[in-house]
PDB file of C-alpha atoms in Angstrom:
ATOM      1  CA  MET A 487      52.414   1.530  -4.473  1.00 39.00           C
ATOM      2  CA  LEU A 488      49.718   0.694  -6.916  1.00 42.00           C
ATOM      3  CA  PHE A 489      46.943   0.540  -4.292  1.00 41.00           C
ATOM      4  CA  ASN A 490      47.391   4.242  -3.555  1.00 43.00           C
ATOM      5  CA  HIS A 491      46.623   5.050  -6.825  1.00 43.00           C
ATOM      6  CA  LEU A 492      43.538   3.271  -7.051  1.00 49.00           C
ATOM      7  CA  LYS A 493      40.398   6.002  -6.639  1.00 62.00           C
ATOM      8  CA  LYS A 494      38.138   5.126  -3.983  1.00 82.00           C
ATOM      9  CA  ARG A 495      34.672   4.767  -4.501  1.00 86.00           C
ATOM     10  CA  LYS A 496      32.152   7.630  -3.692  1.00 95.00           C
ATOM     11  CA  THR A 497      30.063   6.495  -0.869  1.00 97.00           C
ATOM     12  CA  VAL A 498      25.882   6.903  -1.434  1.00 98.00           C
ATOM     13  CA  GLY A 499      23.495   7.701   1.038  1.00 98.00           C
ATOM     14  CA  LEU A 500      19.748   7.413   0.753  1.00 98.00           C
ATOM     15  CA  ALA A 501      17.247   9.799   2.527  1.00 98.00           C
ATOM     16  CA  LEU A 502      13.831   7.994   2.788  1.00 98.00           C
ATOM     17  CA  GLY A 503      10.970  10.673   3.301  1.00 97.00           C
ATOM     18  CA  SER A 504       7.727  10.286   5.272  1.00 96.00           C
ATOM     19  CA  GLY A 505       4.370   9.910   3.533  1.00 92.00           C
ATOM     20  CA  GLY A 506       2.382   7.085   4.838  1.00 91.00           C
ATOM     21  CA  VAL A 507       0.967   4.404   2.305  1.00 92.00           C
ATOM     22  CA  ARG A 508       2.702   6.506  -0.357  1.00 92.00           C
ATOM     23  CA  GLY A 509       6.250   5.264   0.988  1.00 95.00           C
ATOM     24  CA  PHE A 510       5.559   2.093  -0.602  1.00 96.00           C
ATOM     25  CA  ALA A 511       7.560   3.965  -3.902  1.00 96.00           C
ATOM     26  CA  HIS A 512      10.570   3.850  -1.416  1.00 98.00           C
ATOM     27  CA  ILE A 513      10.702  -0.102  -2.615  1.00 98.00           C
ATOM     28  CA  GLY A 514      10.270   0.855  -6.241  1.00 98.00           C
ATOM     29  CA  VAL A 515      13.371   3.170  -5.464  1.00 98.00           C
ATOM     30  CA  ILE A 516      15.521   0.517  -3.566  1.00 98.00           C
ATOM     31  CA  GLY A 517      14.839  -2.113  -6.314  1.00 98.00           C
ATOM     32  CA  ILE A 518      16.021  -0.006  -9.310  1.00 98.00           C
ATOM     33  CA  LEU A 519      19.134   0.933  -7.462  1.00 98.00           C
ATOM     34  CA  LYS A 520      19.680  -2.791  -6.517  1.00 97.00           C
ATOM     35  CA  GLU A 521      19.091  -3.607 -10.333  1.00 97.00           C
ATOM     36  CA  ASN A 522      21.856  -0.984 -11.223  1.00 97.00           C
ATOM     37  CA  ASP A 523      24.362  -2.004  -8.909  1.00 96.00           C
ATOM     38  CA  ILE A 524      24.189   1.465  -7.152  1.00 97.00           C
ATOM     39  CA  PRO A 525      25.824   0.971  -3.601  1.00 97.00           C
ATOM     40  CA  ILE A 526      23.498   2.014  -0.604  1.00 98.00           C
ATOM     41  CA  ASP A 527      26.069   2.942   2.207  1.00 98.00           C
ATOM     42  CA  PHE A 528      24.037   4.843   4.611  1.00 98.00           C
ATOM     43  CA  ILE A 529      20.324   4.977   5.242  1.00 98.00           C
ATOM     44  CA  ALA A 530      18.209   7.755   6.892  1.00 98.00           C
ATOM     45  CA  GLY A 531      14.435   7.542   7.463  1.00 98.00           C
ATOM     46  CA  THR A 532      11.435   9.244   8.392  1.00 98.00           C
ATOM     47  CA  SER A 533       7.983   7.994   9.299  1.00 96.00           C
ATOM     48  CA  ILE A 534       7.257   5.192   6.670  1.00 96.00           C
ATOM     49  CA  GLY A 535      10.823   5.934   5.567  1.00 98.00           C
ATOM     50  CA  SER A 536      12.303   4.658   8.816  1.00 98.00           C
ATOM     51  CA  TRP A 537      10.350   1.572   8.473  1.00 97.00           C
ATOM     52  CA  VAL A 538      11.400   0.789   4.911  1.00 98.00           C
ATOM     53  CA  GLY A 539      14.974   2.082   5.983  1.00 98.00           C
ATOM     54  CA  ALA A 540      15.195  -0.294   9.158  1.00 98.00           C
ATOM     55  CA  ASN A 541      13.528  -3.084   7.343  1.00 98.00           C
ATOM     56  CA  TYR A 542      15.949  -3.128   4.394  1.00 98.00           C
ATOM     57  CA  ALA A 543      19.015  -2.018   6.144  1.00 98.00           C
ATOM     58  CA  LEU A 544      18.541  -5.069   8.777  1.00 98.00           C
ATOM     59  CA  TYR A 545      17.569  -7.923   6.274  1.00 97.00           C
ATOM     60  CA  GLN A 546      18.841  -6.488   2.910  1.00 97.00           C
ATOM     61  CA  ASP A 547      15.840  -8.539   1.123  1.00 97.00           C
ATOM     62  CA  LEU A 548      13.885  -6.902  -1.262  1.00 96.00           C
ATOM     63  CA  GLU A 549      11.133  -9.406  -1.336  1.00 96.00           C
ATOM     64  CA  LYS A 550      10.982  -9.572   2.255  1.00 96.00           C
ATOM     65  CA  LEU A 551      10.550  -5.929   2.587  1.00 96.00           C
ATOM     66  CA  LYS A 552       7.867  -6.213  -0.153  1.00 95.00           C
ATOM     67  CA  ASP A 553       6.120  -8.458   2.131  1.00 94.00           C
ATOM     68  CA  MET A 554       5.851  -7.000   5.195  1.00 93.00           C
ATOM     69  CA  THR A 555       5.389  -3.347   3.771  1.00 94.00           C
ATOM     70  CA  VAL A 556       2.585  -3.863   0.887  1.00 93.00           C
ATOM     71  CA  GLY A 557       1.430  -7.364   2.230  1.00 92.00           C
ATOM     72  CA  LYS A 558       0.165  -8.399   5.871  1.00 91.00           C
ATOM     73  CA  ARG A 559      -2.867  -6.167   5.419  1.00 91.00           C
ATOM     74  CA  LYS A 560      -5.060  -7.912   7.944  1.00 91.00           C
ATOM     75  CA  GLU A 561      -2.369  -7.835  10.375  1.00 92.00           C
ATOM     76  CA  LYS A 562      -1.925  -3.921  10.173  1.00 90.00           C
ATOM     77  CA  LEU A 563      -5.904  -3.648  10.464  1.00 88.00           C
ATOM     78  CA  ALA A 564      -5.782  -5.379  13.409  1.00 91.00           C
ATOM     79  CA  SER A 565      -3.094  -3.493  15.084  1.00 91.00           C
ATOM     80  CA  PHE A 566      -4.794  -0.400  14.646  1.00 87.00           C
ATOM     81  CA  LEU A 567      -7.967  -1.906  16.357  1.00 86.00           C
ATOM     82  CA  ASP A 568      -6.450  -0.722  19.587  1.00 86.00           C
ATOM     83  CA  ILE A 569      -8.488   2.461  20.811  1.00 89.00           C
ATOM     84  CA  GLY A 570      -7.470   4.891  23.038  1.00 82.00           C
ATOM     85  CA  LEU A 571      -8.603   7.855  24.377  1.00 79.00           C
ATOM     86  CA  SER A 572      -5.612   9.490  25.512  1.00 85.00           C
ATOM     87  CA  GLY A 573      -2.813  11.187  23.331  1.00 87.00           C
ATOM     88  CA  GLY A 574      -4.037   9.515  19.957  1.00 86.00           C
ATOM     89  CA  LEU A 575      -7.070   7.814  18.671  1.00 88.00           C
ATOM     90  CA  ILE A 576      -4.611   4.242  18.569  1.00 90.00           C
ATOM     91  CA  LYS A 577      -2.766   3.512  21.868  1.00 90.00           C
ATOM     92  CA  GLY A 578      -0.204   1.643  19.948  1.00 89.00           C
ATOM     93  CA  GLU A 579       0.529  -1.528  21.687  1.00 93.00           C
ATOM     94  CA  LYS A 580      -0.617  -3.779  19.164  1.00 93.00           C
ATOM     95  CA  VAL A 581       1.487  -1.901  16.487  1.00 93.00           C
ATOM     96  CA  LYS A 582       4.665  -2.246  18.790  1.00 95.00           C
ATOM     97  CA  LYS A 583       3.744  -5.851  19.251  1.00 95.00           C
ATOM     98  CA  LEU A 584       3.525  -6.250  15.179  1.00 94.00           C
ATOM     99  CA  LEU A 585       6.807  -4.535  14.722  1.00 96.00           C
ATOM    100  CA  ILE A 586       8.420  -6.938  17.423  1.00 96.00           C
ATOM    101  CA  GLU A 587       7.300  -9.851  15.305  1.00 95.00           C
ATOM    102  CA  TRP A 588       8.998  -8.107  12.050  1.00 95.00           C
ATOM    103  CA  LEU A 589      12.031  -6.827  13.750  1.00 96.00           C
ATOM    104  CA  GLY A 590      12.609  -8.933  16.705  1.00 95.00           C
ATOM    105  CA  GLU A 591      14.994  -7.580  18.923  1.00 95.00           C
ATOM    106  CA  ALA A 592      17.130  -6.285  16.500  1.00 98.00           C
ATOM    107  CA  THR A 593      19.465  -2.925  17.523  1.00 98.00           C
ATOM    108  CA  PHE A 594      20.951  -0.522  15.263  1.00 98.00           C
ATOM    109  CA  SER A 595      24.095  -2.311  15.722  1.00 98.00           C
ATOM    110  CA  ASP A 596      22.596  -5.300  14.003  1.00 98.00           C
ATOM    111  CA  THR A 597      21.716  -3.500  10.757  1.00 98.00           C
ATOM    112  CA  LYS A 598      23.635  -4.332   7.542  1.00 98.00           C
ATOM    113  CA  ILE A 599      23.706  -0.702   6.449  1.00 98.00           C
ATOM    114  CA  PRO A 600      24.101   1.973   8.983  1.00 98.00           C
ATOM    115  CA  LEU A 601      20.841   3.692   9.776  1.00 98.00           C
ATOM    116  CA  ARG A 602      19.345   6.687  11.434  1.00 98.00           C
ATOM    117  CA  THR A 603      15.773   7.142  12.173  1.00 98.00           C
ATOM    118  CA  ILE A 604      14.049  10.614  12.707  1.00 98.00           C
ATOM    119  CA  ALA A 605      11.333  11.382  15.304  1.00 98.00           C
ATOM    120  CA  THR A 606      10.087  14.630  16.724  1.00 98.00           C
ATOM    121  CA  ASP A 607      10.196  15.720  20.517  1.00 97.00           C
ATOM    122  CA  ILE A 608       6.392  17.079  21.078  1.00 96.00           C
ATOM    123  CA  ILE A 609       7.421  18.992  23.898  1.00 96.00           C
ATOM    124  CA  THR A 610      10.498  20.919  22.554  1.00 96.00           C
ATOM    125  CA  GLY A 611       9.736  20.535  18.794  1.00 95.00           C
ATOM    126  CA  LYS A 612      13.421  19.438  18.240  1.00 96.00           C
ATOM    127  CA  GLN A 613      14.271  16.328  16.375  1.00 96.00           C
ATOM    128  CA  GLU A 614      15.190  13.108  17.725  1.00 97.00           C
ATOM    129  CA  VAL A 615      17.792  11.201  15.790  1.00 98.00           C
ATOM    130  CA  PHE A 616      17.922   7.507  16.568  1.00 98.00           C
ATOM    131  CA  SER A 617      21.223   5.832  15.979  1.00 98.00           C
ATOM    132  CA  ALA A 618      21.171   3.447  18.534  1.00 97.00           C
ATOM    133  CA  GLY A 619      19.255   0.921  20.847  1.00 97.00           C
ATOM    134  CA  PRO A 620      16.220  -1.240  19.747  1.00 97.00           C
ATOM    135  CA  LEU A 621      14.919  -0.746  15.694  1.00 98.00           C
ATOM    136  CA  VAL A 622      11.297  -1.164  17.164  1.00 97.00           C
ATOM    137  CA  ASP A 623      11.452   1.850  19.404  1.00 97.00           C
ATOM    138  CA  ALA A 624      12.948   4.070  17.097  1.00 98.00           C
ATOM    139  CA  VAL A 625      10.577   3.165  13.993  1.00 98.00           C
ATOM    140  CA  GLN A 626       7.336   3.158  16.244  1.00 97.00           C
ATOM    141  CA  ALA A 627       8.484   6.755  17.518  1.00 97.00           C
ATOM    142  CA  SER A 628       9.192   7.761  13.887  1.00 98.00           C
ATOM    143  CA  MET A 629       5.753   6.974  12.801  1.00 96.00           C
ATOM    144  CA  ALA A 630       3.726   7.876  15.613  1.00 95.00           C
ATOM    145  CA  ILE A 631       1.280  10.382  13.404  1.00 92.00           C
ATOM    146  CA  PRO A 632       0.417  13.008  15.857  1.00 92.00           C
ATOM    147  CA  SER A 633      -3.508  12.607  17.136  1.00 89.00           C
ATOM    148  CA  MET A 634      -3.820   9.250  15.146  1.00 90.00           C
ATOM    149  CA  PHE A 635      -1.316   7.596  17.455  1.00 93.00           C
ATOM    150  CA  LYS A 636      -0.430   8.297  21.157  1.00 93.00           C
ATOM    151  CA  PRO A 637       2.882   9.839  21.359  1.00 94.00           C
ATOM    152  CA  ILE A 638       5.662   7.451  22.134  1.00 95.00           C
ATOM    153  CA  GLU A 639       7.767   7.796  25.452  1.00 94.00           C
ATOM    154  CA  TYR A 640      11.018   7.165  25.155  1.00 92.00           C
ATOM    155  CA  LYS A 641      13.698   7.668  28.035  1.00 90.00           C
ATOM    156  CA  ASP A 642      12.753  11.082  29.154  1.00 91.00           C
ATOM    157  CA  LYS A 643      11.227  12.256  25.892  1.00 95.00           C
ATOM    158  CA  ILE A 644       7.429  12.409  24.310  1.00 96.00           C
ATOM    159  CA  LEU A 645       7.838  11.596  20.683  1.00 97.00           C
ATOM    160  CA  VAL A 646       5.883  12.081  17.463  1.00 97.00           C
ATOM    161  CA  ASP A 647       6.216  11.323  13.787  1.00 96.00           C
ATOM    162  CA  GLY A 648       9.538  12.484  12.398  1.00 96.00           C
ATOM    163  CA  GLY A 649       7.612  14.082   9.139  1.00 95.00           C
ATOM    164  CA  ILE A 650       6.763  17.199  11.291  1.00 95.00           C
ATOM    165  CA  CYS A 651      10.255  18.363  12.077  1.00 96.00           C
ATOM    166  CA  ASN A 652      12.490  16.721   8.932  1.00 97.00           C
ATOM    167  CA  PRO A 653      10.373  15.111   6.569  1.00 96.00           C
ATOM    168  CA  VAL A 654      13.465  14.047   4.308  1.00 98.00           C
ATOM    169  CA  PRO A 655      16.584  13.818   6.365  1.00 98.00           C
ATOM    170  CA  VAL A 656      19.102  14.790   3.726  1.00 98.00           C
ATOM    171  CA  ASP A 657      20.984  16.394   6.341  1.00 97.00           C
ATOM    172  CA  ILE A 658      21.534  13.269   8.524  1.00 98.00           C
ATOM    173  CA  VAL A 659      22.595  11.139   5.560  1.00 98.00           C
ATOM    174  CA  ARG A 660      25.128  13.384   4.715  1.00 97.00           C
ATOM    175  CA  GLN A 661      26.558  13.702   8.448  1.00 97.00           C
ATOM    176  CA  MET A 662      26.731   9.901   8.149  1.00 98.00           C
ATOM    177  CA  GLY A 663      29.304  10.477   5.370  1.00 97.00           C
ATOM    178  CA  ALA A 664      27.622  10.010   2.352  1.00 97.00           C
ATOM    179  CA  ASP A 665      29.459  11.465  -0.596  1.00 97.00           C
ATOM    180  CA  ILE A 666      26.280  11.513  -2.780  1.00 98.00           C
ATOM    181  CA  VAL A 667      22.838  11.825  -1.140  1.00 98.00           C
ATOM    182  CA  ILE A 668      19.977  10.430  -3.165  1.00 98.00           C
ATOM    183  CA  ALA A 669      16.652  11.787  -1.676  1.00 98.00           C
ATOM    184  CA  VAL A 670      12.892  10.396  -2.033  1.00 98.00           C
ATOM    185  CA  ASN A 671      10.518  12.907  -1.450  1.00 96.00           C
ATOM    186  CA  LEU A 672       7.045  11.979  -1.397  1.00 94.00           C
ATOM    187  CA  ASP A 673       5.384  15.239  -0.650  1.00 90.00           C
ATOM    188  CA  ASN A 674       5.626  17.162  -3.930  1.00 81.00           C
ATOM    189  CA  PHE A 675       2.157  18.561  -4.459  1.00 73.00           C
ATOM    190  CA  GLN A 676       2.973  20.131  -7.838  1.00 69.00           C
ATOM    191  CA  LYS A 677       3.095  16.278  -8.890  1.00 72.00           C
ATOM    192  CA  ASN A 678       0.380  15.130  -6.667  1.00 69.00           C
ATOM    193  CA  THR A 679      -2.338  17.020  -8.386  1.00 74.00           C
ATOM    194  CA  TRP A 680      -5.337  15.234  -7.583  1.00 71.00           C
ATOM    195  CA  LEU A 681      -7.723  18.274  -6.292  1.00 73.00           C
ATOM    196  CA  LYS A 682     -10.349  19.325  -8.933  1.00 80.00           C
ATOM    197  CA  LYS A 683     -12.189  22.572  -8.917  1.00 83.00           C
ATOM    198  CA  SER A 684     -15.336  20.864  -8.139  1.00 84.00           C
ATOM    199  CA  ASP A 685     -13.541  19.377  -5.015  1.00 77.00           C
ATOM    200  CA  THR A 686     -13.366  22.561  -3.109  1.00 83.00           C
ATOM    201  CA  THR A 687     -16.829  22.417  -1.736  1.00 85.00           C
ATOM    202  CA  SER A 688     -15.594  19.500   0.294  1.00 85.00           C
ATOM    203  CA  ILE A 689     -14.366  20.304   3.374  1.00 87.00           C
ATOM    204  CA  ALA A 690     -12.357  17.124   4.148  1.00 81.00           C
ATOM    205  CA  LYS A 691     -10.613  17.716   0.387  1.00 81.00           C
ATOM    206  CA  VAL A 692      -9.912  21.248   1.051  1.00 87.00           C
ATOM    207  CA  SER A 693      -8.110  20.343   4.492  1.00 83.00           C
ATOM    208  CA  GLY A 694      -6.204  17.172   2.825  1.00 78.00           C
ATOM    209  CA  ARG A 695      -5.043  19.510   0.194  1.00 81.00           C
ATOM    210  CA  SER A 696      -4.117  22.009   2.210  1.00 84.00           C
ATOM    211  CA  LEU A 697      -2.030  19.782   4.382  1.00 82.00           C
ATOM    212  CA  ASP A 698      -0.297  18.409   1.026  1.00 80.00           C
ATOM    213  CA  ILE A 699       0.728  21.881   0.354  1.00 85.00           C
ATOM    214  CA  ILE A 700       2.041  22.536   3.695  1.00 84.00           C
ATOM    215  CA  ARG A 701       4.085  19.245   3.598  1.00 85.00           C
ATOM    216  CA  HIS A 702       5.379  20.354   0.187  1.00 87.00           C
ATOM    217  CA  TYR A 703       7.111  23.507   1.380  1.00 89.00           C
ATOM    218  CA  LEU A 704       8.472  21.665   4.512  1.00 88.00           C
ATOM    219  CA  ALA A 705       9.702  18.894   2.711  1.00 91.00           C
ATOM    220  CA  HIS A 706      11.475  21.281   0.063  1.00 89.00           C
ATOM    221  CA  LYS A 707      13.383  22.686   3.036  1.00 91.00           C
ATOM    222  CA  SER A 708      14.736  19.439   4.409  1.00 93.00           C
ATOM    223  CA  LEU A 709      15.795  18.578   0.430  1.00 95.00           C
ATOM    224  CA  ALA A 710      18.358  21.550   0.541  1.00 93.00           C
ATOM    225  CA  GLY A 711      21.782  19.929  -0.133  1.00 94.00           C
ATOM    226  CA  ALA A 712      20.727  16.644  -1.989  1.00 98.00           C
ATOM    227  CA  ASP A 713      22.460  15.560  -5.065  1.00 98.00           C
ATOM    228  CA  ILE A 714      19.512  13.488  -6.394  1.00 98.00           C
ATOM    229  CA  ILE A 715      16.205  14.236  -5.648  1.00 97.00           C
ATOM    230  CA  ILE A 716      13.426  11.658  -6.746  1.00 97.00           C
ATOM    231  CA  GLU A 717       9.716  12.585  -6.401  1.00 96.00           C
ATOM    232  CA  PRO A 718       7.007   9.993  -7.622  1.00 94.00           C
ATOM    233  CA  ALA A 719       3.721  11.337  -8.832  1.00 89.00           C
ATOM    234  CA  PHE A 720       0.491  10.446  -7.186  1.00 86.00           C
ATOM    235  CA  GLN A 721      -2.763  11.712  -8.840  1.00 78.00           C
ATOM    236  CA  GLU A 722      -4.757  10.448  -5.849  1.00 80.00           C
ATOM    237  CA  SER A 723      -5.211  11.771  -2.337  1.00 79.00           C
ATOM    238  CA  ASP A 724      -3.980   9.989   0.799  1.00 80.00           C
ATOM    239  CA  ALA A 725      -7.253   8.806   1.619  1.00 80.00           C
ATOM    240  CA  ILE A 726      -7.962   7.219  -1.818  1.00 85.00           C
ATOM    241  CA  ILE A 727      -4.676   5.435  -1.620  1.00 87.00           C
ATOM    242  CA  TRP A 728      -5.193   4.301   1.522  1.00 82.00           C
ATOM    243  CA  LYS A 729      -8.662   2.778   0.474  1.00 87.00           C
ATOM    244  CA  LYS A 730      -7.573   0.904  -2.414  1.00 89.00           C
ATOM    245  CA  TYR A 731      -4.530  -0.544  -0.606  1.00 86.00           C
ATOM    246  CA  PHE A 732      -6.825  -1.972   2.556  1.00 88.00           C
ATOM    247  CA  TRP A 733     -10.151  -2.505   0.654  1.00 88.00           C
ATOM    248  CA  ASP A 734      -8.984  -3.348  -3.089  1.00 86.00           C
ATOM    249  CA  GLY A 735      -5.660  -5.064  -2.303  1.00 83.00           C
ATOM    250  CA  GLN A 736      -3.680  -2.807  -4.375  1.00 84.00           C
ATOM    251  CA  GLY A 737       0.055  -1.472  -3.812  1.00 88.00           C
ATOM    252  CA  GLU A 738       2.130  -2.584  -6.781  1.00 91.00           C
ATOM    253  CA  GLU A 739       1.171   0.868  -8.584  1.00 92.00           C
ATOM    254  CA  VAL A 740       2.521   2.771  -5.600  1.00 93.00           C
ATOM    255  CA  ILE A 741       5.932   1.080  -6.028  1.00 95.00           C
ATOM    256  CA  GLU A 742       5.846   1.464  -9.842  1.00 96.00           C
ATOM    257  CA  ALA A 743       5.964   5.136  -9.058  1.00 94.00           C
ATOM    258  CA  GLY A 744       9.106   4.868  -7.170  1.00 97.00           C
ATOM    259  CA  GLN A 745      10.438   2.854  -9.854  1.00 97.00           C
ATOM    260  CA  ARG A 746       9.784   5.189 -12.646  1.00 96.00           C
ATOM    261  CA  GLU A 747      11.262   8.214 -11.365  1.00 97.00           C
ATOM    262  CA  THR A 748      14.378   6.527 -10.243  1.00 98.00           C
ATOM    263  CA  LYS A 749      14.684   5.062 -13.588  1.00 98.00           C
ATOM    264  CA  ALA A 750      14.812   8.358 -14.923  1.00 97.00           C
ATOM    265  CA  VAL A 751      17.807   9.487 -12.835  1.00 97.00           C
ATOM    266  CA  ILE A 752      19.973   6.416 -13.007  1.00 97.00           C
ATOM    267  CA  LYS A 753      22.257   7.634 -15.800  1.00 96.00           C
ATOM    268  CA  LYS A 754      22.941  10.651 -13.652  1.00 97.00           C
ATOM    269  CA  ILE A 755      23.434   8.828 -10.797  1.00 97.00           C
ATOM    270  CA  LYS A 756      26.110   6.636 -12.357  1.00 96.00           C
ATOM    271  CA  LYS A 757      27.691   9.479 -13.998  1.00 95.00           C
ATOM    272  CA  MET A 758      28.090  10.855 -10.139  1.00 95.00           C
ATOM    273  CA  LEU A 759      29.590   7.733  -9.030  1.00 93.00           C
ATOM    274  CA  CYS A 760      32.259   7.621 -11.863  1.00 88.00           C
ATOM    275  CA  THR A 761      33.273  11.605 -11.693  1.00 82.00           C
TER     276      THR A 761
END
């Protein structure tokens, strides 16, 4: 009879958003949650969020995740040297080989934490939610940035990056059964204020900033229903962050951005778990 009166713990789901190299911030988020004994019962990820989510759900090893995500720069650069002329600048065959080296033949049933990844059917425009099958196929499809990577043929579908339909998969984590959904959004242009007035003479910078704004509004539609929203701030454009990552060996500061924003909401998360 005593056990019937014990209160069941609330389950926690993590929705990891798209955002390219800014996705290193997801590592900082997971690290602070782990440090504060916040359970992660479900994970759904889009694009870079699918990679981080799959790696952590499979291995639950933060150092391994950091090494494969922030490290391995030479391997990643080599995988991009796979030029294609059909569907995208990069064929993706070397990328898939690299993912196989890192994730092996693992499937969704092998993960220690229930996982979903999101891609977009480029023909129908509908989202494709992966919940079974090889992790490599699901992650590669979720990260297939249109024009940069050749679309991924999976069964009878042609798939591209999930960020163009559901950049922060809050609804998917909720459907998985999470009582509390923590969403990590990397696309808040109001926090990521890198454009200056003098930059508006640059076509590339105006185009990049315009894309930031589009992603911001799409992401905020995806965030509807989240209980906790974590939005790391970045004061540099994607191009600069990528450059610093590959050429200057940086990456830790992006992780730290995720850590800072997660620390700011830890008390709120703990309170939600206890009520």
